[in-house]
Coordinates of C-alpha atoms and ligand atoms in Angstrom, one line a residue:
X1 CA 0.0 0.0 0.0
X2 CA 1.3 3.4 -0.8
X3 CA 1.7 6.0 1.9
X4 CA -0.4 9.3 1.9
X5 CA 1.4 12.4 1.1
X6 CA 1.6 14.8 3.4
X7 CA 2.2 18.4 3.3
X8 CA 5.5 20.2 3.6
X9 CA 7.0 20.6 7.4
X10 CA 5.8 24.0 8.3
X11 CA 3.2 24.7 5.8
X12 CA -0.1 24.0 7.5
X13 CA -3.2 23.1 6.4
X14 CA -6.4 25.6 8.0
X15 CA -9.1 23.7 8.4
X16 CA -12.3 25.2 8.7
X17 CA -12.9 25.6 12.4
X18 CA -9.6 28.2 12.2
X19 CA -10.2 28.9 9.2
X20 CA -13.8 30.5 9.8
X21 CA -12.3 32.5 12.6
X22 CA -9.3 33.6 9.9
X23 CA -12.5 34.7 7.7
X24 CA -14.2 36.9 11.0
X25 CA -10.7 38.1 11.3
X26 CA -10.8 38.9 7.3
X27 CA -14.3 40.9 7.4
X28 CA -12.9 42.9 11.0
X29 CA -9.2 43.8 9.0
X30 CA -10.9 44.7 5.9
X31 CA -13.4 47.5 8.0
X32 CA -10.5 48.4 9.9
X33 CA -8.7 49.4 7.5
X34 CA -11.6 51.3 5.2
X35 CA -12.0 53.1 8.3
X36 CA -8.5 54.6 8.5
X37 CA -9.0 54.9 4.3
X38 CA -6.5 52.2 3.2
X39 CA -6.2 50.7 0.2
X40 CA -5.8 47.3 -1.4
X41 CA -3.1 46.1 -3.4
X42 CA -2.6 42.7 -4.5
X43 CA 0.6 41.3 -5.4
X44 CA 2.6 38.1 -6.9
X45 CA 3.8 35.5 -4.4
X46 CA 6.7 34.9 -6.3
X47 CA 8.9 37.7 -7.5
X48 CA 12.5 37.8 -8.8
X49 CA 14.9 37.4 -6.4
X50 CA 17.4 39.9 -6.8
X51 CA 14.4 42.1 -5.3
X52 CA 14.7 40.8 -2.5
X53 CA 18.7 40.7 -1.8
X54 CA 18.1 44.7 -2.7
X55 CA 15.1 45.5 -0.7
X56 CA 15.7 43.6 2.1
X57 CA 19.8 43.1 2.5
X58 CA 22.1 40.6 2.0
X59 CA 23.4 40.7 5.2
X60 CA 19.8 39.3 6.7
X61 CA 18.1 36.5 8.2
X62 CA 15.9 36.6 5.6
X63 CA 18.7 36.8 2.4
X64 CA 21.4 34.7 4.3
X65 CA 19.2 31.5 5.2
X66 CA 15.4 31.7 4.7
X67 CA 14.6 32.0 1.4
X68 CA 12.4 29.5 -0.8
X69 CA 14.3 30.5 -4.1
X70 CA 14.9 28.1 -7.2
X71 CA 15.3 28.5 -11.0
X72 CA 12.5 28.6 -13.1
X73 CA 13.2 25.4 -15.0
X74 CA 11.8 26.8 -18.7
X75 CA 13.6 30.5 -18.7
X76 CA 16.4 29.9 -16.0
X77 CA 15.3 33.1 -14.3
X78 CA 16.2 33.5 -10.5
X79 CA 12.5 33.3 -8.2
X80 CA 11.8 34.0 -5.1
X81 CA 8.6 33.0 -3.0
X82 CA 7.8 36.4 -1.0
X83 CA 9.6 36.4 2.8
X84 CA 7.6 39.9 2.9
X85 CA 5.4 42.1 1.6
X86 CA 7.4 45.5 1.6
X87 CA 9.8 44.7 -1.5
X88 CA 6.6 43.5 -3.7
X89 CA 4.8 46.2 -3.1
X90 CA 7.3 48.9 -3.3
X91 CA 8.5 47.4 -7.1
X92 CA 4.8 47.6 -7.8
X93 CA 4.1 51.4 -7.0
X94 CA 7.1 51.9 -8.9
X95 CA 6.2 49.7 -11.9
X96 CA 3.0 51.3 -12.1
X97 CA 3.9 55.0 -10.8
X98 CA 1.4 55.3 -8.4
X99 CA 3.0 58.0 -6.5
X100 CA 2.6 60.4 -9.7
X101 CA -0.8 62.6 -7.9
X102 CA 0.7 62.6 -4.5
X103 CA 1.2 59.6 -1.2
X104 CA -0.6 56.6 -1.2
X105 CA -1.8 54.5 1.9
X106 CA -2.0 51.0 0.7
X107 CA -2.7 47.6 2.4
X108 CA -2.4 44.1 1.5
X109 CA -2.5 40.2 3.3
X110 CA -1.6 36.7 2.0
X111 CA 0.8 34.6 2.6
X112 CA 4.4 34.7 3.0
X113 CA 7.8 31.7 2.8
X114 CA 10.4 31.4 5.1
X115 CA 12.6 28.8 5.6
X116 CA 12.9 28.3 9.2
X117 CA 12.5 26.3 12.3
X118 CA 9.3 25.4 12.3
X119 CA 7.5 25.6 16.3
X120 CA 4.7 27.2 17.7
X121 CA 4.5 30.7 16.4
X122 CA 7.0 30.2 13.8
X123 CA 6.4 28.7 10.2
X124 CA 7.8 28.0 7.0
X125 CA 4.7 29.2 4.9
X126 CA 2.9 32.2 7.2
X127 CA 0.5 34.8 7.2
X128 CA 0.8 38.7 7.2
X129 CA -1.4 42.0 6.6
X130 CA 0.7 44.7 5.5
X131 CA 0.3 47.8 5.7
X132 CA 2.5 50.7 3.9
X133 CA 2.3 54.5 3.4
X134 CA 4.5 55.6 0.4
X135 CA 5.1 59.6 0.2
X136 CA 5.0 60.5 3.8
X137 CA 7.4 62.0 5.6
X138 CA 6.2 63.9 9.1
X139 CA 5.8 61.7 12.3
X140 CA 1.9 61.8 12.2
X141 CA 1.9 59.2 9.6
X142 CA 4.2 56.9 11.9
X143 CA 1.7 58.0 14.9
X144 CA -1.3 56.7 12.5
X145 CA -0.1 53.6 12.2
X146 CA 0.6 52.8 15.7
X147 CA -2.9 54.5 16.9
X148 CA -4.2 51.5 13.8
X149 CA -2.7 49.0 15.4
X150 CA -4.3 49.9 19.0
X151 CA -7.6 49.9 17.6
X152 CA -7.8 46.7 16.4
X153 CA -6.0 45.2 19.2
X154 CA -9.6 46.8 20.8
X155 CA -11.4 45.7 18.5
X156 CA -10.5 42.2 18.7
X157 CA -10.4 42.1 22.7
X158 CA -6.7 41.8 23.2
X159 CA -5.2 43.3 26.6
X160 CA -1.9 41.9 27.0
X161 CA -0.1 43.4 24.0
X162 CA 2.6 45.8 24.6
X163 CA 4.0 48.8 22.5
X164 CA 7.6 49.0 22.5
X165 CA 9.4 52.2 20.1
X166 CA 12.9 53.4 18.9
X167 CA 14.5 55.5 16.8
X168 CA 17.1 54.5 14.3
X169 CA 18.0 58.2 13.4
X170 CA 19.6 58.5 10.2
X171 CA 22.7 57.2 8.0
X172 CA 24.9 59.1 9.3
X173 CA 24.0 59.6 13.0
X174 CA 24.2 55.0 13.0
X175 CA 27.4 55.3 11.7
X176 CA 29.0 57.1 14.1
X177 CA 27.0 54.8 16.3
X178 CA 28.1 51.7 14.9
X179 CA 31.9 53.1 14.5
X180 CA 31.7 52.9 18.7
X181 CA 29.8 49.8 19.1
X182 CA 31.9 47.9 16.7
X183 CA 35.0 48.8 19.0
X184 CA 33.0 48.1 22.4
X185 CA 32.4 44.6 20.9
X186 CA 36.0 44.1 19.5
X187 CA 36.7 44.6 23.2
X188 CA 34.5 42.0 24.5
X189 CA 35.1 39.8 21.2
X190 CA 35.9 36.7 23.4
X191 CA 32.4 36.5 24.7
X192 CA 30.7 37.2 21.6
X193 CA 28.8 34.0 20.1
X194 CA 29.5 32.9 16.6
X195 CA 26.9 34.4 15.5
X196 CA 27.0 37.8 16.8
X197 CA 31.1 37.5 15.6
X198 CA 30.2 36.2 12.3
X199 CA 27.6 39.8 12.4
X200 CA 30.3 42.1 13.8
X201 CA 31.5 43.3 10.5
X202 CA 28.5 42.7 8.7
X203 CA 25.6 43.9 10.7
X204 CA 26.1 45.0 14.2
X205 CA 22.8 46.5 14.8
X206 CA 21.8 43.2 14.9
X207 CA 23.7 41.8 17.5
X208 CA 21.7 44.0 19.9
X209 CA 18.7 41.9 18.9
X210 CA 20.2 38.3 20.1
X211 CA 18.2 36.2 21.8
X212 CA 20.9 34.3 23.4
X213 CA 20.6 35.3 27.2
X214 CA 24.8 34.8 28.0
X215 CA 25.0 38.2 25.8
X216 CA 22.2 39.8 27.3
X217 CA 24.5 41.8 30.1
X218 CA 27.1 42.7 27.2
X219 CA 24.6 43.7 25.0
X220 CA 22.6 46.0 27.5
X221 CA 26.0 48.2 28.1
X222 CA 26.4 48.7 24.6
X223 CA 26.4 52.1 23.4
X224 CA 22.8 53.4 22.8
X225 CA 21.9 54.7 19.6
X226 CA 19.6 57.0 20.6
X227 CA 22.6 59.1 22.4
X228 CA 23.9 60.0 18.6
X229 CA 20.5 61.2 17.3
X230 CA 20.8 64.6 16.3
X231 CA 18.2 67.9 16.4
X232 CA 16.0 66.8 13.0
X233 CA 15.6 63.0 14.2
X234 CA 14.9 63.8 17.8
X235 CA 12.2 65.9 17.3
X236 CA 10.7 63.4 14.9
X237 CA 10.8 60.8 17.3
X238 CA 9.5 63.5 20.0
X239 CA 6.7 63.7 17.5
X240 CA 5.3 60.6 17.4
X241 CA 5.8 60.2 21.1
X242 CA 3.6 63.3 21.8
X243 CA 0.5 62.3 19.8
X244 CA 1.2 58.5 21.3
X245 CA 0.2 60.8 24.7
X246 CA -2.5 62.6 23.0
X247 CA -3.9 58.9 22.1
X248 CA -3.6 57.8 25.4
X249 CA -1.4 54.7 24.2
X250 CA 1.4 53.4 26.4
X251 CA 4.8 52.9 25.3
X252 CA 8.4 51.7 26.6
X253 CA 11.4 53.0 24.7
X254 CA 13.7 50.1 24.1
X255 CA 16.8 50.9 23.0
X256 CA 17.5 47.4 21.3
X257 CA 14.8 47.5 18.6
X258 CA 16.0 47.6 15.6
X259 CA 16.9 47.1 12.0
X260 CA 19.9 46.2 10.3
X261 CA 20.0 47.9 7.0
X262 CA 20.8 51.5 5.8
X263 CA 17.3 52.4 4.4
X264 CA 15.5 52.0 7.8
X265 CA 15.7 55.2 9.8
X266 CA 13.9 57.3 12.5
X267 CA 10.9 55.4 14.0
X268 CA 10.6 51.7 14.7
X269 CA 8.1 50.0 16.7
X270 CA 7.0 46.2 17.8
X271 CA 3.8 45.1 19.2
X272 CA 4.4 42.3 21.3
X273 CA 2.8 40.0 24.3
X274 CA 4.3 37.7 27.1
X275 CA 0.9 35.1 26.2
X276 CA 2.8 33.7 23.3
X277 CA 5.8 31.8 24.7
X278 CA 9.4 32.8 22.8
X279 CA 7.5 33.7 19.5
X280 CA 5.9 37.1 20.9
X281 CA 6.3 39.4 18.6
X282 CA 2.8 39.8 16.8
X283 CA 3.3 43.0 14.6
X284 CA 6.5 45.3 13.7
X285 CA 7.1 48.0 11.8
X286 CA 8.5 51.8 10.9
X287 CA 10.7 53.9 8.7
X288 CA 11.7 52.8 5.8
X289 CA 12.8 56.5 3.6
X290 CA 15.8 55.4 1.5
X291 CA 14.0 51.8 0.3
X292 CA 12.1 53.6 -2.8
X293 CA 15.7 54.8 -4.1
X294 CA 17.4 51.6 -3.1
X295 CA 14.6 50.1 -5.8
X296 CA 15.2 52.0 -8.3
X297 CA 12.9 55.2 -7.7
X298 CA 12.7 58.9 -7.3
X299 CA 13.5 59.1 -3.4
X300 CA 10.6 59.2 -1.5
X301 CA 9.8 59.0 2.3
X302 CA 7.7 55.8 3.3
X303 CA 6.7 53.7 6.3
X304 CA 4.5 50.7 7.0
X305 CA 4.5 47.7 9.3
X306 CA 3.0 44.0 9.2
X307 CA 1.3 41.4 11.5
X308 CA 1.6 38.2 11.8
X309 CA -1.6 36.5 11.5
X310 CA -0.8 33.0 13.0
X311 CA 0.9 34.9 16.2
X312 CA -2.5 37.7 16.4
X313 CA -4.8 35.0 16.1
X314 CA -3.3 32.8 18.5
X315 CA -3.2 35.4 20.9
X316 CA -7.4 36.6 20.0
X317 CA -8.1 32.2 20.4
X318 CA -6.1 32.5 24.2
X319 CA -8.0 35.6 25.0
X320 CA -11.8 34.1 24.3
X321 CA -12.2 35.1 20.6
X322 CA -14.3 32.2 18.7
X323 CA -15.6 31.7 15.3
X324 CA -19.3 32.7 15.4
X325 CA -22.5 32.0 12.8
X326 CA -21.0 28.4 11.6
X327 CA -24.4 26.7 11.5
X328 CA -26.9 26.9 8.8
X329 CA -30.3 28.6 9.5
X330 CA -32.2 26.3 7.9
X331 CA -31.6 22.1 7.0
X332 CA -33.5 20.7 3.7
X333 CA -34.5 17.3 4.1
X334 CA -36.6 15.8 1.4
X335 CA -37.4 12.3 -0.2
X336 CA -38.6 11.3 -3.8
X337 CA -38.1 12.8 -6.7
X338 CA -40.6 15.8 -7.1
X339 CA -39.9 16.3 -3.6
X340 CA -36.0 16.6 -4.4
X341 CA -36.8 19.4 -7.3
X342 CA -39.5 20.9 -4.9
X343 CA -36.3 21.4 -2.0
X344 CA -34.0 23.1 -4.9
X345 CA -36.5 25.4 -5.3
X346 CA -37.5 26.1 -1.3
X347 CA -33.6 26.4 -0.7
X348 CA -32.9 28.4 -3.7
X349 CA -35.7 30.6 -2.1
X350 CA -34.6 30.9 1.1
X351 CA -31.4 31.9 0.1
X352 CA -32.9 34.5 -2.1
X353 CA -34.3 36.0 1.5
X354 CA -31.1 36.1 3.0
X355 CA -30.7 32.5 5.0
X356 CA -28.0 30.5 5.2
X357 CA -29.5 27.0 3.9
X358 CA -27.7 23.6 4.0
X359 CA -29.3 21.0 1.1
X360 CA -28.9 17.7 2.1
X361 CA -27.7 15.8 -0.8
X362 CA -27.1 12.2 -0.9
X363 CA -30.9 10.7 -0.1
X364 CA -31.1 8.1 2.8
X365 CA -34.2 7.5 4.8
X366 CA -36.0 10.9 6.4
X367 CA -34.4 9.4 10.3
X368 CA -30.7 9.3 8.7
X369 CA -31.4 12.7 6.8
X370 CA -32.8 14.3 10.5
X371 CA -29.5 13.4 11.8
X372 CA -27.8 15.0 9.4
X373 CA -29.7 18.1 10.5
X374 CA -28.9 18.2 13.7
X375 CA -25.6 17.1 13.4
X376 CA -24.9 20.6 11.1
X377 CA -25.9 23.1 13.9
X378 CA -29.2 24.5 11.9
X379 CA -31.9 26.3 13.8
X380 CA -34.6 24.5 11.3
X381 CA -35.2 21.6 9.5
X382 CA -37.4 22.5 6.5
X383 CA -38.9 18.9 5.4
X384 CA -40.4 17.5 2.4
X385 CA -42.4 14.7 1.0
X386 CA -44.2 13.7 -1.8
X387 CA -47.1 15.2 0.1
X388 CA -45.3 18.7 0.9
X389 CA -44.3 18.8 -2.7
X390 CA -48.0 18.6 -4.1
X391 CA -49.5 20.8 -2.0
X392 CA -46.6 23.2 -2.5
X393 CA -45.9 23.8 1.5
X394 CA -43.2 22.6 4.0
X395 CA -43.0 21.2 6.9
X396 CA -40.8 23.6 9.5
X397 CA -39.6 22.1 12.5
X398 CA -37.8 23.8 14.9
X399 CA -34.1 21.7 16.4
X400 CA -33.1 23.9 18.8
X401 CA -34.0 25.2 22.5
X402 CA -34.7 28.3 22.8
X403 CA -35.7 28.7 19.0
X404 CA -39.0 26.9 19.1
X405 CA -38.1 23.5 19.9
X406 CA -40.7 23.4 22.3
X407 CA -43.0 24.2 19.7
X408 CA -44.8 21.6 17.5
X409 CA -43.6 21.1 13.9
X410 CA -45.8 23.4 11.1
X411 CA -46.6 22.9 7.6
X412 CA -46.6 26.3 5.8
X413 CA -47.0 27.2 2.0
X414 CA -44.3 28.1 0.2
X415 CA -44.5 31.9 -0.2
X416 CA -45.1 31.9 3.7
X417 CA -41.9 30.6 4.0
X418 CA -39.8 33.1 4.7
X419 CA -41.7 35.1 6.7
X420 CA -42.4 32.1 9.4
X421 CA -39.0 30.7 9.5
X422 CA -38.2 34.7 10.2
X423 CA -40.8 34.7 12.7
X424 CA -39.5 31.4 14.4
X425 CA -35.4 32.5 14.2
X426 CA -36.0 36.1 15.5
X427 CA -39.0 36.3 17.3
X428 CA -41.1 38.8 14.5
X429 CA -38.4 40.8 14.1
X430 CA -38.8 42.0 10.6
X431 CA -35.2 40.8 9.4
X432 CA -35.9 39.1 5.9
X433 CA -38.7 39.9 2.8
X434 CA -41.3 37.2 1.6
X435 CA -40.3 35.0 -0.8
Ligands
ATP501 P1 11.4 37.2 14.3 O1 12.4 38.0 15.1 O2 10.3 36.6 15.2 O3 12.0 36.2 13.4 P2 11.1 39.0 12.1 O4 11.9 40.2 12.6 O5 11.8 38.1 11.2 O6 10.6 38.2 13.4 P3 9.3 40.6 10.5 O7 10.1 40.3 9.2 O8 9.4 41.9 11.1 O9 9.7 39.4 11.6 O10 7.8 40.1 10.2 C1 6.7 40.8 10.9 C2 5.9 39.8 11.7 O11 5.6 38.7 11.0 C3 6.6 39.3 12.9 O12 6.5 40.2 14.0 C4 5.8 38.0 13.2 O13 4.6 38.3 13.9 C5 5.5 37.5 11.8 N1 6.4 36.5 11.4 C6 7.7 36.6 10.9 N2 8.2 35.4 10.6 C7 7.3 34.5 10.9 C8 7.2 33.1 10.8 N3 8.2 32.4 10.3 N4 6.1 32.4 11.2 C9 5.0 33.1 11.7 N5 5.0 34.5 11.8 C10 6.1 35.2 11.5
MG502 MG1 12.8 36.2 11.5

């Protein structure tokens, strides 16, 4: 016997208890961000891969290690699967010159390929919503996007998620800042792990960033960036932090966030909870004003961020969210063969006036078919015989308490329909029209 196959390490399947609550979570994003007037952008899931090694750095996670990339086998061009959303989107507002009539606020979601370790909270094929604002320079538009972020933390219930901000500064004001902590971790070179040696040359910023807890003391006495910011990005980041006040939104400066590559600058932030285990980081984002020109483009100031869908969800699941309106309103049982063309028509109705109707398809007796009814959560079972079908009525019975299960089962004609199954699932309120 051959084995089944079974998807890639990493890459999960979402079945459809999660994934009903990732399609509540779609509906919530999607008004979230009309109301802070976003727009959509779709974009390829594979692009070529020199866009990444130029948006996002050779000297990355991401570049070094994690990318799916291969060679298309019938043109021998270099592809990518997207690690992020930034680089796609950016190439596309350049391809197409949507900056022409002025700044653009743009969102998108979908998934997203890196080639890690996969554990909880971490995995090889994930999920983000992206959000960038291309044009912008002034620390209101950073300010925006962390007030977004708050509200749909409210919106979606969640408490224990924490808003930690930095500033980067600019080029010049991290090199001087990187000259010193290079030397300070020369100094201590013999304590340094491979990896933060390996990064000394390369990327020092991100050393700061280990996770490995025998550099943490090292590490925390490193030179601060923030002490080499100069008049222009101080009062940026004074900026942002005043309207933060005015919004009533809490906020730790951490000194360690940050990003390794020259076109990040000024404000970052992270959103991040202590209800996740290691992997707590649910959203990140900030300043990003010398990518457009490292793509190619007319320089332009631009900033954004991105969530990580798996991490917010699991978070929404361990604070009480749940996956509401699963169940049908209304079951369709039905036996013989005017009665089966007689139920097409009742469910094609009922649809018409706005319920959710599950068919049953497959015969069986009118006992196994009842089952099936109450098995799939519906309010009502709508049944018909050969005798329903003549008269042209149906027989409504109600399947759950406190929805008329006390009551006694009712035949009602056809263009009644709607009306009493309205009457029965909302108590008269007048929710649907006849049929
Ligand atoms: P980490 O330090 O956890 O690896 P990162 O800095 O690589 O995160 P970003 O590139 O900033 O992450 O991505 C933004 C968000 O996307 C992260 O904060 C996280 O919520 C989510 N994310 C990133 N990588 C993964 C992954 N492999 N699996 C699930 N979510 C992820
Ligand atoms: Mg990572």
């Amino acid at each position: 016997m051959s084995q089944t196959i079974q998807a890639i390490r990493g890459m999960n399947d979402i079945l459809p208890d999660e994934a009903l609550q990732l399609e509540q979570f779609d509906d919530l994003v999607r008004d979230w961000l009309r109301a802070y007037a976003y727009r959509p952008i779709r974009l390829p899931v594979v692009e070529p891969t020199p866009l990444f090694a130029r948006a996002i750095g050779t000297a990355t996670d991401i570049v070094e290690k994690e990318m799916y990339s291969f060679i298309d086998s019938l043109n021998g061009e270099q592809l990518t699967l997207r690690p992020e959303g930034t680089a796609g989107c950016v190439r596309a507002v350049l391809q197409h010159n949507l900056l022409y009539d002025g700044p653009k606020r743009l969102y998108y979601q979908g998934p997203m390929f890196r080639h890690e370790r996969p554990q909880k909270g971490r995995y090889r094929q994930f999920h983000q919503v992206g959000v960038e604002a291309l044009g912008f320079a002034g620390p209101d538009i950073d300010a925006e996007h962390i007030l977004m972020c708050q509200r749909l933390w409210d919106d979606l219930g969640l408490t224990d998620i924490r808003l930690e901000i930095n500033s980067l500064g600019q080029v010049e004001e991290r090199s001087r800042h990187r000259a010193d902590l290079v030397a300070y971790l020369e100094e201590h070179a013999e304590m340094l792990d491979a990896d933060a040696r390996r990064r000394l040359h390369s990327n020092p910023l991100r050393i700061l960033d280990t996770k490995n807890p025998a550099l943490q003391e090292i590490v925390e006495a490193a030179p601060k960036l923030i002490g080499y910011l100069g008049e222009e990005s101080l009062a940026h980041f004074a900026g942002v932090q005043a309207l933060l006040k005015d919004a009533g939104i809490p906020y730790r400066i951490n000194p360690r966030l940050v990003r390794g590559l020259d076109y990040y600058n000024l404000t970052v932030f992270e959103w991040v909870t202590d209800r996740l285990g290691s992997q707590g980081t649910v959203c990140a984002g900030g300043r990003y004003d010398g990518l457009i020109a490292q793509l190619g483009g007319k320089p332009q100031p631009a900033c954004g961020f991105a969530i990580g869908i798996e991490r917010l969800l699991a978070l929404w699941r361990e604070q009480g969210g749940v996956a509401a309106g699963i169940a049908p309103d209304v079951y369709v049982v039905h036996q013989g063969e005017q009665a089966q063309r007689f139920a097409f028509r009742v469910a094609e109705g009922l649809r018409d006036a706005g319920f959710s109707v599950q068919l049953h398809c497959g015969g069986g007796s009118f006992k196994a078919q009842m089952k099936r009814a109450d098995a799939s959560g519906a309010m009502l079972a709508a049944i018909i015989g050969a005798d329903e079908a003549a008269a042209n009525e149906v027989s409504l019975k109600p399947l759950r308490d406190g929805f008329g299960k006390e009551q006694e089962q009712q035949r009602v004609a056809f263009d009644q329909l709607a009306e009493a199954i309205g009457e029965l699932l909302f108590h008269g309120e007048d929710e649907h029209g006849g049929l």
